[in-house]
Amino acid sequence: MKKIIIPILFFILSATAGKTQTIIPSQYQELIKSLISNLPKEPRELVKENETSSESLIDFAKSMLGIRYRYATSNPKLGFDCSGFVSYVFSNFGFKVPRSSREFSYTGKETTLEDAKVGDVLIFTGSNSRVRRIGHVGIVYSIDSDGIKFIHASSGKAHSVTITPLNGHYKSRFMKIVSIL
């Protein structure tokens, strides 16, 4: 008999405990009603995930200037390689982008240097411009009368995240530019 009474009492206690949790005191009911009545009738338009401004993207990228170059890494605490840096920046804004520089050539919409915009991704050969195989990426940082500058994780002299003009050396390595924003 005790074996039956204990589960029944447990059931009754748990059922009444659950019911007491759903009862809201009258003062809070009034507060909830007033809050609900002040909500807008139509939901606000949500900002699309891909409506990231190039300015906020570049500001974020610029915050990592000086982080050292480290091959095959995409962690600001350890360092970046070129594609790790670009991938990290775009991923921070919710974009699904590749992790390797070669795969960037299949991402976004291809454009031209004449139509380049801040935030576009520049795709280059590796350090040997005669070998026409993708090996480096960077993000267009600025476009002005002096030309295009880009931000990237460089394994060269800077050996860190740096801003570089698209000059003769990089122009000879240039392969394509894609727009992701």
mmCIF file of C-alpha atoms in Angstrom:
data_model
loop_
_atom_site.group_PDB
_atom_site.id
_atom_site.type_symbol
_atom_site.label_atom_id
_atom_site.label_comp_id
_atom_site.label_asym_id
_atom_site.label_seq_id
_atom_site.Cartn_x
_atom_site.Cartn_y
_atom_site.Cartn_z
ATOM 1 C CA MET A 1 0.000 0.000 0.000
ATOM 2 C CA LYS A 2 2.861 2.417 0.868
ATOM 3 C CA LYS A 3 4.386 1.725 -2.533
ATOM 4 C CA ILE A 4 1.236 3.043 -4.207
ATOM 5 C CA ILE A 5 0.646 6.044 -1.906
ATOM 6 C CA ILE A 6 4.155 7.507 -2.286
ATOM 7 C CA PRO A 7 3.994 7.743 -6.141
ATOM 8 C CA ILE A 8 0.444 9.146 -5.946
ATOM 9 C CA LEU A 9 1.528 11.832 -3.452
ATOM 10 C CA PHE A 10 4.582 12.609 -5.583
ATOM 11 C CA PHE A 11 2.356 12.958 -8.654
ATOM 12 C CA ILE A 12 -0.096 15.269 -6.855
ATOM 13 C CA LEU A 13 2.702 17.450 -5.442
ATOM 14 C CA SER A 14 4.468 17.782 -8.781
ATOM 15 C CA ALA A 15 1.180 18.561 -10.589
ATOM 16 C CA THR A 16 0.275 21.317 -8.118
ATOM 17 C CA ALA A 17 3.829 22.699 -8.146
ATOM 18 C CA GLY A 18 3.694 22.972 -11.939
ATOM 19 C CA LYS A 19 0.361 24.779 -11.768
ATOM 20 C CA THR A 20 1.603 27.348 -9.258
ATOM 21 C CA GLN A 21 4.464 28.278 -11.567
ATOM 22 C CA THR A 22 2.067 29.263 -14.360
ATOM 23 C CA ILE A 23 0.013 31.660 -12.232
ATOM 24 C CA ILE A 24 1.250 35.236 -12.627
ATOM 25 C CA PRO A 25 0.505 37.729 -9.863
ATOM 26 C CA SER A 26 -1.974 40.445 -10.911
ATOM 27 C CA GLN A 27 0.606 43.262 -10.694
ATOM 28 C CA TYR A 28 2.788 41.470 -13.246
ATOM 29 C CA GLN A 29 -0.200 40.664 -15.454
ATOM 30 C CA GLU A 30 -0.910 44.410 -15.716
ATOM 31 C CA LEU A 31 2.746 45.126 -16.521
ATOM 32 C CA ILE A 32 2.775 42.475 -19.245
ATOM 33 C CA LYS A 33 -0.457 43.853 -20.759
ATOM 34 C CA SER A 34 0.970 47.377 -20.890
ATOM 35 C CA LEU A 35 4.220 46.164 -22.456
ATOM 36 C CA ILE A 36 2.340 44.167 -25.094
ATOM 37 C CA SER A 37 0.075 47.113 -25.916
ATOM 38 C CA ASN A 38 3.170 49.282 -26.593
ATOM 39 C CA LEU A 39 4.677 46.841 -29.091
ATOM 40 C CA PRO A 40 4.487 47.914 -32.746
ATOM 41 C CA LYS A 41 1.602 46.338 -34.665
ATOM 42 C CA GLU A 42 3.801 45.309 -37.601
ATOM 43 C CA PRO A 43 7.222 43.729 -37.132
ATOM 44 C CA ARG A 44 10.145 45.906 -38.144
ATOM 45 C CA GLU A 45 12.031 44.976 -41.251
ATOM 46 C CA LEU A 46 15.094 42.970 -40.354
ATOM 47 C CA VAL A 47 18.462 43.884 -41.817
ATOM 48 C CA LYS A 48 19.579 41.213 -44.233
ATOM 49 C CA GLU A 49 22.545 39.146 -43.155
ATOM 50 C CA ASN A 50 24.560 40.157 -46.228
ATOM 51 C CA GLU A 51 23.993 43.899 -45.807
ATOM 52 C CA THR A 52 27.376 44.388 -44.220
ATOM 53 C CA SER A 53 28.916 47.744 -44.993
ATOM 54 C CA SER A 54 32.371 47.742 -46.492
ATOM 55 C CA GLU A 55 33.334 50.342 -43.885
ATOM 56 C CA SER A 56 32.549 48.054 -40.942
ATOM 57 C CA LEU A 57 34.334 45.154 -42.667
ATOM 58 C CA ILE A 58 37.456 47.260 -43.229
ATOM 59 C CA ASP A 59 37.348 48.700 -39.703
ATOM 60 C CA PHE A 60 37.295 45.169 -38.333
ATOM 61 C CA ALA A 61 40.117 44.077 -40.638
ATOM 62 C CA LYS A 62 42.145 47.172 -39.698
ATOM 63 C CA SER A 63 41.838 46.260 -36.020
ATOM 64 C CA MET A 64 44.117 43.312 -36.757
ATOM 65 C CA LEU A 65 46.980 45.262 -38.315
ATOM 66 C CA GLY A 66 50.288 43.944 -37.017
ATOM 67 C CA ILE A 67 49.083 40.464 -36.087
ATOM 68 C CA ARG A 68 51.913 38.227 -37.182
ATOM 69 C CA TYR A 69 51.874 35.994 -40.238
ATOM 70 C CA ARG A 70 51.601 32.317 -39.482
ATOM 71 C CA TYR A 71 51.177 29.675 -42.156
ATOM 72 C CA ALA A 72 47.908 27.671 -42.139
ATOM 73 C CA THR A 73 46.386 29.670 -39.284
ATOM 74 C CA SER A 74 43.190 31.693 -38.935
ATOM 75 C CA ASN A 75 43.334 32.603 -35.266
ATOM 76 C CA PRO A 76 44.207 36.175 -34.241
ATOM 77 C CA LYS A 77 45.829 34.896 -31.042
ATOM 78 C CA LEU A 78 48.246 32.721 -33.024
ATOM 79 C CA GLY A 79 48.510 34.608 -36.313
ATOM 80 C CA PHE A 80 47.082 34.500 -39.822
ATOM 81 C CA ASP A 81 48.033 33.276 -43.224
ATOM 82 C CA CYS A 82 46.492 35.248 -46.096
ATOM 83 C CA SER A 83 43.346 33.176 -46.614
ATOM 84 C CA GLY A 84 42.956 32.634 -42.885
ATOM 85 C CA PHE A 85 42.856 36.401 -42.403
ATOM 86 C CA VAL A 86 40.339 37.030 -45.211
ATOM 87 C CA SER A 87 38.206 34.103 -44.099
ATOM 88 C CA TYR A 88 38.277 35.287 -40.469
ATOM 89 C CA VAL A 89 37.214 38.822 -41.407
ATOM 90 C CA PHE A 90 34.275 37.738 -43.592
ATOM 91 C CA SER A 91 33.201 34.982 -41.194
ATOM 92 C CA ASN A 92 32.950 37.568 -38.425
ATOM 93 C CA PHE A 93 30.104 39.137 -40.429
ATOM 94 C CA GLY A 94 28.307 35.850 -41.056
ATOM 95 C CA PHE A 95 29.622 35.110 -44.550
ATOM 96 C CA LYS A 96 30.428 31.530 -45.444
ATOM 97 C CA VAL A 97 33.697 31.854 -47.316
ATOM 98 C CA PRO A 98 36.445 29.386 -48.132
ATOM 99 C CA ARG A 99 39.474 28.855 -46.000
ATOM 100 C CA SER A 100 41.925 28.389 -48.885
ATOM 101 C CA SER A 101 43.077 31.074 -51.314
ATOM 102 C CA ARG A 102 42.414 28.833 -54.326
ATOM 103 C CA GLU A 103 38.769 28.366 -53.401
ATOM 104 C CA PHE A 104 38.220 32.139 -53.270
ATOM 105 C CA SER A 105 38.297 32.197 -57.079
ATOM 106 C CA TYR A 106 34.980 30.273 -57.032
ATOM 107 C CA THR A 107 33.364 32.532 -54.420
ATOM 108 C CA GLY A 108 31.345 35.695 -54.922
ATOM 109 C CA LYS A 109 30.910 37.501 -58.218
ATOM 110 C CA GLU A 110 33.906 38.156 -60.444
ATOM 111 C CA THR A 111 34.465 41.804 -61.303
ATOM 112 C CA THR A 112 37.253 43.958 -62.787
ATOM 113 C CA LEU A 113 39.849 46.222 -61.211
ATOM 114 C CA GLU A 114 38.095 49.179 -62.847
ATOM 115 C CA ASP A 115 34.852 48.238 -61.051
ATOM 116 C CA ALA A 116 36.537 47.264 -57.774
ATOM 117 C CA LYS A 117 34.934 48.333 -54.510
ATOM 118 C CA VAL A 118 36.284 48.514 -50.981
ATOM 119 C CA GLY A 119 35.709 45.084 -49.437
ATOM 120 C CA ASP A 120 36.254 43.094 -52.652
ATOM 121 C CA VAL A 121 38.727 40.201 -52.530
ATOM 122 C CA LEU A 122 41.880 40.367 -54.658
ATOM 123 C CA ILE A 123 43.288 37.034 -55.774
ATOM 124 C CA PHE A 124 46.963 36.665 -56.668
ATOM 125 C CA THR A 125 49.474 34.023 -57.667
ATOM 126 C CA GLY A 126 51.870 32.768 -55.051
ATOM 127 C CA SER A 127 55.158 34.624 -54.616
ATOM 128 C CA ASN A 128 56.374 33.534 -58.082
ATOM 129 C CA SER A 129 54.283 35.464 -60.627
ATOM 130 C CA ARG A 130 55.436 33.182 -63.476
ATOM 131 C CA VAL A 131 53.606 30.248 -61.896
ATOM 132 C CA ARG A 132 50.003 31.224 -62.658
ATOM 133 C CA ARG A 133 48.479 29.327 -59.768
ATOM 134 C CA ILE A 134 46.461 31.043 -57.037
ATOM 135 C CA GLY A 135 48.421 31.451 -53.836
ATOM 136 C CA HIS A 136 47.484 34.732 -52.134
ATOM 137 C CA VAL A 137 44.393 36.817 -51.263
ATOM 138 C CA GLY A 138 43.691 40.220 -49.752
ATOM 139 C CA ILE A 139 40.786 42.629 -49.224
ATOM 140 C CA VAL A 140 40.508 45.954 -51.077
ATOM 141 C CA TYR A 141 41.189 48.545 -48.359
ATOM 142 C CA SER A 142 40.923 51.812 -50.269
ATOM 143 C CA ILE A 143 40.600 53.189 -53.783
ATOM 144 C CA ASP A 144 41.783 56.721 -54.502
ATOM 145 C CA SER A 145 43.844 58.745 -56.974
ATOM 146 C CA ASP A 146 46.938 56.782 -55.907
ATOM 147 C CA GLY A 147 45.239 53.513 -56.862
ATOM 148 C CA ILE A 148 44.091 50.473 -54.923
ATOM 149 C CA LYS A 149 45.449 49.498 -51.519
ATOM 150 C CA PHE A 150 44.631 46.181 -49.929
ATOM 151 C CA ILE A 151 44.863 44.666 -46.470
ATOM 152 C CA HIS A 152 46.280 41.162 -46.143
ATOM 153 C CA ALA A 153 48.405 38.845 -44.056
ATOM 154 C CA SER A 154 51.795 39.046 -45.710
ATOM 155 C CA SER A 155 54.588 36.533 -45.430
ATOM 156 C CA GLY A 156 56.937 39.128 -46.955
ATOM 157 C CA LYS A 157 58.880 41.911 -45.219
ATOM 158 C CA ALA A 158 55.996 42.935 -42.971
ATOM 159 C CA HIS A 159 55.397 39.320 -41.926
ATOM 160 C CA SER A 160 52.045 40.404 -40.483
ATOM 161 C CA VAL A 161 48.648 41.863 -41.360
ATOM 162 C CA THR A 162 49.506 44.962 -43.353
ATOM 163 C CA ILE A 163 48.193 47.418 -45.962
ATOM 164 C CA THR A 164 49.920 47.329 -49.339
ATOM 165 C CA PRO A 165 49.458 49.271 -52.596
ATOM 166 C CA LEU A 166 48.515 47.249 -55.667
ATOM 167 C CA ASN A 167 51.832 48.113 -57.303
ATOM 168 C CA GLY A 168 54.025 46.523 -59.976
ATOM 169 C CA HIS A 169 54.952 43.477 -57.866
ATOM 170 C CA TYR A 170 51.383 42.672 -56.908
ATOM 171 C CA LYS A 171 49.968 43.756 -60.293
ATOM 172 C CA SER A 172 52.164 41.139 -61.968
ATOM 173 C CA ARG A 173 50.758 38.543 -59.558
ATOM 174 C CA PHE A 174 47.136 39.685 -59.904
ATOM 175 C CA MET A 175 44.748 37.019 -61.223
ATOM 176 C CA LYS A 176 41.222 38.201 -60.468
ATOM 177 C CA ILE A 177 38.935 40.105 -58.139
ATOM 178 C CA VAL A 178 35.649 38.909 -56.649
ATOM 179 C CA SER A 179 32.884 40.769 -54.860
ATOM 180 C CA ILE A 180 31.402 39.053 -51.806
ATOM 181 C CA LEU A 181 29.543 41.934 -50.114
#
